[in-house]
Short mmCIF file of C-alpha atoms and ligand atoms in Angstrom, two decimals:
data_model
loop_
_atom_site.label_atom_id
_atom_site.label_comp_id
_atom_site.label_asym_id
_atom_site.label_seq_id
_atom_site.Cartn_x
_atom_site.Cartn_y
_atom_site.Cartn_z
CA UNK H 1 -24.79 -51.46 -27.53
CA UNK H 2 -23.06 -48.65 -25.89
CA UNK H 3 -19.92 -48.20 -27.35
CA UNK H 4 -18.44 -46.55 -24.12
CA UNK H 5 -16.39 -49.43 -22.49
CA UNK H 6 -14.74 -48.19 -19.41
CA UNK H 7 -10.42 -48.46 -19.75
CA UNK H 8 -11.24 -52.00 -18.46
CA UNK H 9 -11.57 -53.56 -21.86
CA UNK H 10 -8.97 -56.35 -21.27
CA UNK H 11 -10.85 -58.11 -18.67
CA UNK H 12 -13.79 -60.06 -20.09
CA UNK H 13 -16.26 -59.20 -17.41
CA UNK H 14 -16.20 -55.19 -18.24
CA UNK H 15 -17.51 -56.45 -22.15
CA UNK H 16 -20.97 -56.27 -20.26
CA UNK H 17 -22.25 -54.49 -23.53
CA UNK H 18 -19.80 -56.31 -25.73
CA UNK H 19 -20.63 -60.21 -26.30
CA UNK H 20 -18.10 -62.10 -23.96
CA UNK H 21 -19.73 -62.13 -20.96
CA UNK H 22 -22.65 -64.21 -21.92
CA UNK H 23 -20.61 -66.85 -23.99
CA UNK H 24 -17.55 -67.18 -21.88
CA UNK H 25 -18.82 -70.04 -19.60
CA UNK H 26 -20.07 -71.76 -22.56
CA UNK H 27 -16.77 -71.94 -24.37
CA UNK H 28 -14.55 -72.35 -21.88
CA UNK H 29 -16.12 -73.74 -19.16
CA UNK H 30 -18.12 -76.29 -20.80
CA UNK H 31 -16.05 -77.44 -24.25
CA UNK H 32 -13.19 -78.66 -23.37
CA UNK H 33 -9.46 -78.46 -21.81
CA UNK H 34 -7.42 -75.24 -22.10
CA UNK H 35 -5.27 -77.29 -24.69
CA UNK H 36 -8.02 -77.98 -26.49
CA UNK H 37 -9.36 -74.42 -26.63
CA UNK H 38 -5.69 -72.99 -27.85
CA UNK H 39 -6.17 -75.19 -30.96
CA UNK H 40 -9.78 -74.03 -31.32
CA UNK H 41 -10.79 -77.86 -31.43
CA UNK H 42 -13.54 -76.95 -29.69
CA UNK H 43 -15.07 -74.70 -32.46
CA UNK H 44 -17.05 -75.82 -35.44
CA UNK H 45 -14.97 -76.31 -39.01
CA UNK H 46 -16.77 -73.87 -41.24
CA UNK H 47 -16.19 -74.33 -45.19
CA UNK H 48 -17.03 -70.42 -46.85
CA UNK H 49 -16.64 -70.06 -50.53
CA UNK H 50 -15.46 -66.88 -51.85
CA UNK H 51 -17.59 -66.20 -55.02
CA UNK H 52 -14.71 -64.69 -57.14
CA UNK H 53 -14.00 -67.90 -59.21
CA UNK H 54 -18.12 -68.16 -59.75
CA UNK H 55 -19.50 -67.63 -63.18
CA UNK H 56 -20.52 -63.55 -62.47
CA UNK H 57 -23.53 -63.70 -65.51
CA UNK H 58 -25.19 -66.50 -63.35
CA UNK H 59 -24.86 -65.42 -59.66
CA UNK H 60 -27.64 -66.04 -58.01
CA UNK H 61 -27.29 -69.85 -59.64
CA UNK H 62 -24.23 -70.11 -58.22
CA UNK H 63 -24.96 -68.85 -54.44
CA UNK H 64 -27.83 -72.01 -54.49
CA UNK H 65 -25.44 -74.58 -56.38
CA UNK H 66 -23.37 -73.92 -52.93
CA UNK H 67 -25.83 -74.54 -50.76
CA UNK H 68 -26.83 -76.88 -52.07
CA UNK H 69 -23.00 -78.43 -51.69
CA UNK H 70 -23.32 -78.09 -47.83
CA UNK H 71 -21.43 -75.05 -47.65
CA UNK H 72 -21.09 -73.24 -44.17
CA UNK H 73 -21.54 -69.96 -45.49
CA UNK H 74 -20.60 -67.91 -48.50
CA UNK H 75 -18.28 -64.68 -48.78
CA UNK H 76 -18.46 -62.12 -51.17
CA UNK H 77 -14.97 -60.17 -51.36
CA UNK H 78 -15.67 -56.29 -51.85
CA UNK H 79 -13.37 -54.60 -53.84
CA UNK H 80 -13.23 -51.24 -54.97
CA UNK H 81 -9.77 -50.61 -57.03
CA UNK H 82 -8.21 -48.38 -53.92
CA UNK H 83 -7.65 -50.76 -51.12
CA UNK H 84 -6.71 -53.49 -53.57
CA UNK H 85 -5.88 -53.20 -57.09
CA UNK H 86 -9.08 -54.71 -58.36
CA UNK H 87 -12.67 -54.20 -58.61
CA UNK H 88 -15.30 -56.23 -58.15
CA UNK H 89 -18.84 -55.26 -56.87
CA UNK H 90 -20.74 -53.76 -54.34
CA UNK H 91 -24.02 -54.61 -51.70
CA UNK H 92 -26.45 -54.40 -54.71
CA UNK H 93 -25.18 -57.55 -56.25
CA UNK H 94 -24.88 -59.39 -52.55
CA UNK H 95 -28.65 -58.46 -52.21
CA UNK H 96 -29.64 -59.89 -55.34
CA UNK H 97 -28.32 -63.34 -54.35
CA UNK H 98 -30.38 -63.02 -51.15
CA UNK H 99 -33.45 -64.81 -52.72
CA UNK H 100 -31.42 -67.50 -54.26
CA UNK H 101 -30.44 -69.37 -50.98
CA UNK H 102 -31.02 -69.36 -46.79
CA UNK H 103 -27.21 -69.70 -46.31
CA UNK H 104 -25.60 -67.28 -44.42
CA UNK H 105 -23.46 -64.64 -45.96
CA UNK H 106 -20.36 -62.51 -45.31
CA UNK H 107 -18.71 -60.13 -46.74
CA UNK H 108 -15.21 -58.56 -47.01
CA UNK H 109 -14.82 -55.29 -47.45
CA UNK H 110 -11.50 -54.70 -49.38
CA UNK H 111 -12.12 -50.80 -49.64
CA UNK H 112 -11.05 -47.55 -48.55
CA UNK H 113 -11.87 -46.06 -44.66
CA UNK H 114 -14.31 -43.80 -46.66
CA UNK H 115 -16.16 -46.33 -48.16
CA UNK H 116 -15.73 -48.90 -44.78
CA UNK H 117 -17.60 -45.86 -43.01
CA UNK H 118 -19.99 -43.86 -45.59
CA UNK H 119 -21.25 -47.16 -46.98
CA UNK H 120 -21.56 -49.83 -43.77
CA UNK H 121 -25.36 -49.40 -43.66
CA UNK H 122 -25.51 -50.95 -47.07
CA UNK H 123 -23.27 -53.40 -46.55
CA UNK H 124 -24.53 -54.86 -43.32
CA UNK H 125 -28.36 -54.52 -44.45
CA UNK H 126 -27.34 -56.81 -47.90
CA UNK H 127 -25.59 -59.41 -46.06
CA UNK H 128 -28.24 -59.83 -43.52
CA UNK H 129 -29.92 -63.40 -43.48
CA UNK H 130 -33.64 -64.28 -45.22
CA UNK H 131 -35.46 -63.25 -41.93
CA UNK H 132 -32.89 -60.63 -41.19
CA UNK H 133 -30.19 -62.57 -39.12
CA UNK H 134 -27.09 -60.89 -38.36
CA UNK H 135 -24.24 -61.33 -41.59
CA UNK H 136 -20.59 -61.12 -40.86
CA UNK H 137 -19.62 -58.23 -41.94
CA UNK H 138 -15.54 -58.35 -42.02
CA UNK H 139 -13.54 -55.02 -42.19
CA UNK H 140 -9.84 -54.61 -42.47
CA UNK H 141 -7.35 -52.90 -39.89
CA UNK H 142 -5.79 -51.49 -41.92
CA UNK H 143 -8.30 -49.39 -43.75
CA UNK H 144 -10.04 -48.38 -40.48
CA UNK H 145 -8.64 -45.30 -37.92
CA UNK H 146 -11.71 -45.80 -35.85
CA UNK H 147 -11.64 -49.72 -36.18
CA UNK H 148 -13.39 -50.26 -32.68
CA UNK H 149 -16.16 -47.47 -33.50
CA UNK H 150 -16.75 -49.30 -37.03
CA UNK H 151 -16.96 -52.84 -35.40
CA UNK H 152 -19.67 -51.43 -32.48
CA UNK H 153 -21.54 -49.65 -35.40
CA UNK H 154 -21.81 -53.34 -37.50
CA UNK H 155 -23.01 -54.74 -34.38
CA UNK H 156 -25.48 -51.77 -33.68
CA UNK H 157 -26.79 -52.12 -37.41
CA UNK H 158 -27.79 -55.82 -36.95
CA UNK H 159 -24.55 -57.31 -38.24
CA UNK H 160 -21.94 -59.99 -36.56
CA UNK H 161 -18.62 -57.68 -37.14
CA UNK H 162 -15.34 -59.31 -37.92
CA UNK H 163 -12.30 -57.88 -38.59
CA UNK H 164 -9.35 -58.83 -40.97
CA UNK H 165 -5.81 -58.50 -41.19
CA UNK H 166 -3.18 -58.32 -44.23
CA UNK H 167 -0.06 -60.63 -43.97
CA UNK H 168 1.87 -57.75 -43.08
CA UNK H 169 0.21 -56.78 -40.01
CA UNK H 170 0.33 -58.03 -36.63
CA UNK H 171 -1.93 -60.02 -34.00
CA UNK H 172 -1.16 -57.09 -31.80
CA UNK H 173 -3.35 -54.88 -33.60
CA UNK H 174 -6.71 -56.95 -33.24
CA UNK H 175 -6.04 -57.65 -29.19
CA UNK H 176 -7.79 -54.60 -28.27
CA UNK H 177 -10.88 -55.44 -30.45
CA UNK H 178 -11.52 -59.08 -29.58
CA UNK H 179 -14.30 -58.33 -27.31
CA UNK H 180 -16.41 -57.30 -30.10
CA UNK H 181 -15.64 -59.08 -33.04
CA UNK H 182 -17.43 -62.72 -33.41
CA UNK H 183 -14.32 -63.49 -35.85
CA UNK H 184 -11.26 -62.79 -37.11
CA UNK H 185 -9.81 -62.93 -40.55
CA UNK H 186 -5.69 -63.91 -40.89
CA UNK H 187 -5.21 -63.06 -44.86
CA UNK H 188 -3.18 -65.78 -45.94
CA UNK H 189 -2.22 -64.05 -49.86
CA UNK H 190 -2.26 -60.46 -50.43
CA UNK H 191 -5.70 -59.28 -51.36
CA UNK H 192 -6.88 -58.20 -54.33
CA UNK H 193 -7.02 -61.80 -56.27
CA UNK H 194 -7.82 -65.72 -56.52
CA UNK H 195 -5.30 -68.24 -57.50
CA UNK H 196 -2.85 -66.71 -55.42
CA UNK H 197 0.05 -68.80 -53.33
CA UNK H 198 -0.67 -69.66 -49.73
CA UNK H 199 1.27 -68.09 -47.72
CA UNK H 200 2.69 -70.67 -45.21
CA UNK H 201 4.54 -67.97 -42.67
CA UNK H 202 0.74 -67.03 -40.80
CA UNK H 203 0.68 -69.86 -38.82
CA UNK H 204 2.57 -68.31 -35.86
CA UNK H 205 -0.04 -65.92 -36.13
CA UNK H 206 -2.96 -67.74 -35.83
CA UNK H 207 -1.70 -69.62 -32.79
CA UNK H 208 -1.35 -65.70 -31.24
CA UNK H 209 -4.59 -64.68 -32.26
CA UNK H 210 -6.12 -67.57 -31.12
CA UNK H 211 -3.84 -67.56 -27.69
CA UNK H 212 -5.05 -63.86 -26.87
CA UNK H 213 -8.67 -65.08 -27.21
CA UNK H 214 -8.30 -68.19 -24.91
CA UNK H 215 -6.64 -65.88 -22.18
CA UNK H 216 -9.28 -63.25 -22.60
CA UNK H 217 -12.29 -65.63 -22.25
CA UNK H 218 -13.03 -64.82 -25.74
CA UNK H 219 -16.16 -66.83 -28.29
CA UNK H 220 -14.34 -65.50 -31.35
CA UNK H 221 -13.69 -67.63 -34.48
CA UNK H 222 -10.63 -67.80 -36.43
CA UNK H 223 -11.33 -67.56 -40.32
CA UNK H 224 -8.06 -68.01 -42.72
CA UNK H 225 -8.39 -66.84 -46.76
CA UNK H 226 -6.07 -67.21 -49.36
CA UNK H 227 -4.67 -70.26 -51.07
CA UNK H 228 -6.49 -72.55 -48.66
CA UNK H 229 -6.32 -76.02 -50.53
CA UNK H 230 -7.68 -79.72 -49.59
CA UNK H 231 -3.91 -80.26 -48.16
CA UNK H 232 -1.61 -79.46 -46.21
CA UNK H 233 -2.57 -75.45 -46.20
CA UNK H 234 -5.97 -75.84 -44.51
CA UNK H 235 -4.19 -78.65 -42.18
CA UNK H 236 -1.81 -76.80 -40.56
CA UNK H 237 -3.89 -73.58 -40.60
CA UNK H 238 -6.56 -75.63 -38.39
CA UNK H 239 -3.90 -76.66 -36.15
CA UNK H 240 -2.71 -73.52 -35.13
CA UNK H 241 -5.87 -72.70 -33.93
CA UNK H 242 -8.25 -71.71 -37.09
CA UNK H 243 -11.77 -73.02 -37.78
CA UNK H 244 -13.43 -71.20 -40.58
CA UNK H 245 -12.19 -71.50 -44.07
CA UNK H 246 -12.25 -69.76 -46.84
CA UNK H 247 -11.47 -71.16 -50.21
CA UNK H 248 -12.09 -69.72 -54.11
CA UNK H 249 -9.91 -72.00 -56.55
CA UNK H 250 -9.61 -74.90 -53.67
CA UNK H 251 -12.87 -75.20 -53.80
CA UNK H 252 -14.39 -74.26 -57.62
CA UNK H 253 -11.36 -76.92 -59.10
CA UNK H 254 -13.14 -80.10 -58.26
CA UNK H 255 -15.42 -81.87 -61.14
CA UNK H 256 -18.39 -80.43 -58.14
CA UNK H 257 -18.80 -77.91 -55.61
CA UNK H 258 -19.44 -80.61 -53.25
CA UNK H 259 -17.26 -82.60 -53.80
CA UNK H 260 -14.44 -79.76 -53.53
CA UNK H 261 -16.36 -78.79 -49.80
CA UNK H 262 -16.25 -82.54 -48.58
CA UNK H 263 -12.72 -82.36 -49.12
CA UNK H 264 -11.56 -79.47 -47.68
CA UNK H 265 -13.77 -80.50 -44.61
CA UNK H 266 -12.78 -84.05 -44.56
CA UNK H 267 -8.76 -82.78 -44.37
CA UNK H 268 -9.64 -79.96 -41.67
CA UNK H 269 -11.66 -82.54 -39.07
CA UNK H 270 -8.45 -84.82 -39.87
CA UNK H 271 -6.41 -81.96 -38.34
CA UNK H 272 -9.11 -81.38 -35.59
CA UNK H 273 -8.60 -84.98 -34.52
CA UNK H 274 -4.70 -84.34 -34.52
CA UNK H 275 -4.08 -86.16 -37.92
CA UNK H 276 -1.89 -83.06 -39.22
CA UNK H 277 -0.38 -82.77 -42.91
CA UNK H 278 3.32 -81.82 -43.17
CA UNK H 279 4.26 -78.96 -45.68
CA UNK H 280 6.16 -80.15 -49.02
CA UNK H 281 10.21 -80.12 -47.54
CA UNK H 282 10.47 -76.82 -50.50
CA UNK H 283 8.41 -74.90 -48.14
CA UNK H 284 9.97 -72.96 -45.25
CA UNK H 285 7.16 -72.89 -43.32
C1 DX5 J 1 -8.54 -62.42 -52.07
C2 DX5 J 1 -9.85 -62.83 -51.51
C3 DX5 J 1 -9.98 -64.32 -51.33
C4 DX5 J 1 -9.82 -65.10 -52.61
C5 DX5 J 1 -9.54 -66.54 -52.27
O1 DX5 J 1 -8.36 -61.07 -51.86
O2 DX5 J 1 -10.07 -62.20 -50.28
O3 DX5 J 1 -11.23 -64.62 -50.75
O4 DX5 J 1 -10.94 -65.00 -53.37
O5 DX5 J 1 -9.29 -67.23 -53.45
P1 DX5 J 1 -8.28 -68.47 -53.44
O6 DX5 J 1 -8.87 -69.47 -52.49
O7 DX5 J 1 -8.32 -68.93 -54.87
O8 DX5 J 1 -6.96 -67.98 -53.00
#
């Protein structure tokens, strides 16, 4: 894909090498109303556990006992003790889980711009699919100068390239990059840990993010990570406009790992079909 785009990025049509073009009809044109679109109704509810709560020792157990649960996907959550103040592991371990399971993986790279750039090869080749199918690979704005070289390069490598963004940054800093992303990540904790607090002032981003891709003719999904519960948290999150979920402790806390996926997917079609749960009155959401 050649990365040189003409100044006419905004406009859908000029994305010739980018991925709009071919999938604008299809989203827009053939899935539904405008209002149904700007709450991303028309998109598929994805349930992704994040492997941080998982037993470590027994990985590769773990990535089939969630397929296994009906998961979506799974995400492994990069860290490397600079971006976030934690470690965790790198593509060698999310290539030895390959042979456990078909399920598609992504990853989130919680690193440093060095390691986002020196190490993307290995990162996109390890989260690649059994037969080599693109992985979302998901980097973060704010550890990437050359964000929209990075994204083209995932893409160019094989991988579907996402892009993520801390609670502290704005929509505005994705809108240039939505032609070439397949998704994008609204942190809803700080990273850097599970078991954190949701949250609950994204929302109003979500419904921008998800906005900007309606007007721009846009197939981009909206994933949300970080205190995502069987409640109200994935509720409203899915009806401002978000349709893949991430979830660590929401999920690993029920008795099964299926039974924790039903759930969160039971309460985010609710939303979907405009059943909405309020927030508890102590949250100024
Ligand atoms: C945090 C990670 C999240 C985390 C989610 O930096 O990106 O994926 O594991 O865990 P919970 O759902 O427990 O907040």
């Amino acid at each position: 894909m050649q990365g040189g785009m003409k100044s006419s990025v905004k406009s859908a049509r000029s994305c010739v090498g980018g991925r709009a073009l071919a999938r604008v009809g299809r989203s827009q044109g053939t899935r539904g109303s405008r209002g149904v679109a700007m709450k991303g109704t028309d998109r598929d509810i994805q349930i992704i556990p994040s492997v941080l709560p998982a037993d470590w020792a027994n990985m590769g157990q773990c990535v089939a006992d969630l397929e296994a649960a009906g998961v979506d996907r799974i995400q492994f959550d990069v860290m490397d003790g600079n971006f976030v103040p934690n470690l965790t592991f790198g593509p060698e371990m999310i290539s030895a889980c390959r042979k456990y399971c078909k399920t598609p993986f992504e990853t989130q790279l919680m690193v440093s711009q060095y390691a986002s750039e020196v190490m993307l090869e290995d990162y996109v080749e390890a989260t690649k699919g059994p037969n080599g199918e693109p992985g979302v690979v998901i980097v973060h704005v704010e550890a990437c100068d050359h964000l929209h070289r990075v994204l083209n390069k995932i893409r160019e490598l094989g991988g579907s390239p996402s892009v993520a963004l801390n609670p502290h940054t704005p929509a505005e800093a994705v809108k240039n990059v939505l032609c070439d992303v397949d998704h994008v990540l609204v942190m809803t904790v700080n990273p850097g840990f599970g078991g954190q607090a949701y949250i609950p002032t994204m929302l109003d981003k979500i419904r921008e993010i998800r906005a900007a891709i309606v007007e721009g003719g846009y197939d981009v999904d909206i994933e949300v990570d970080g205190g995502i519960k069987a409640d109200w948290t994935i509720s409203q999150c899915c009806d401002a406009g978000a349709n893949c979920f991430i979830a660590g402790s929401g999920m690993f806390a029920y008795p099964t790992l299926k039974e924790g996926c039903d759930a969160l997917r039971a309460v985010a079609k609710d939303a979907q079909a405009g059943k909405v749960l309020a927030a508890p009155e102590t949250v100024n959401a």
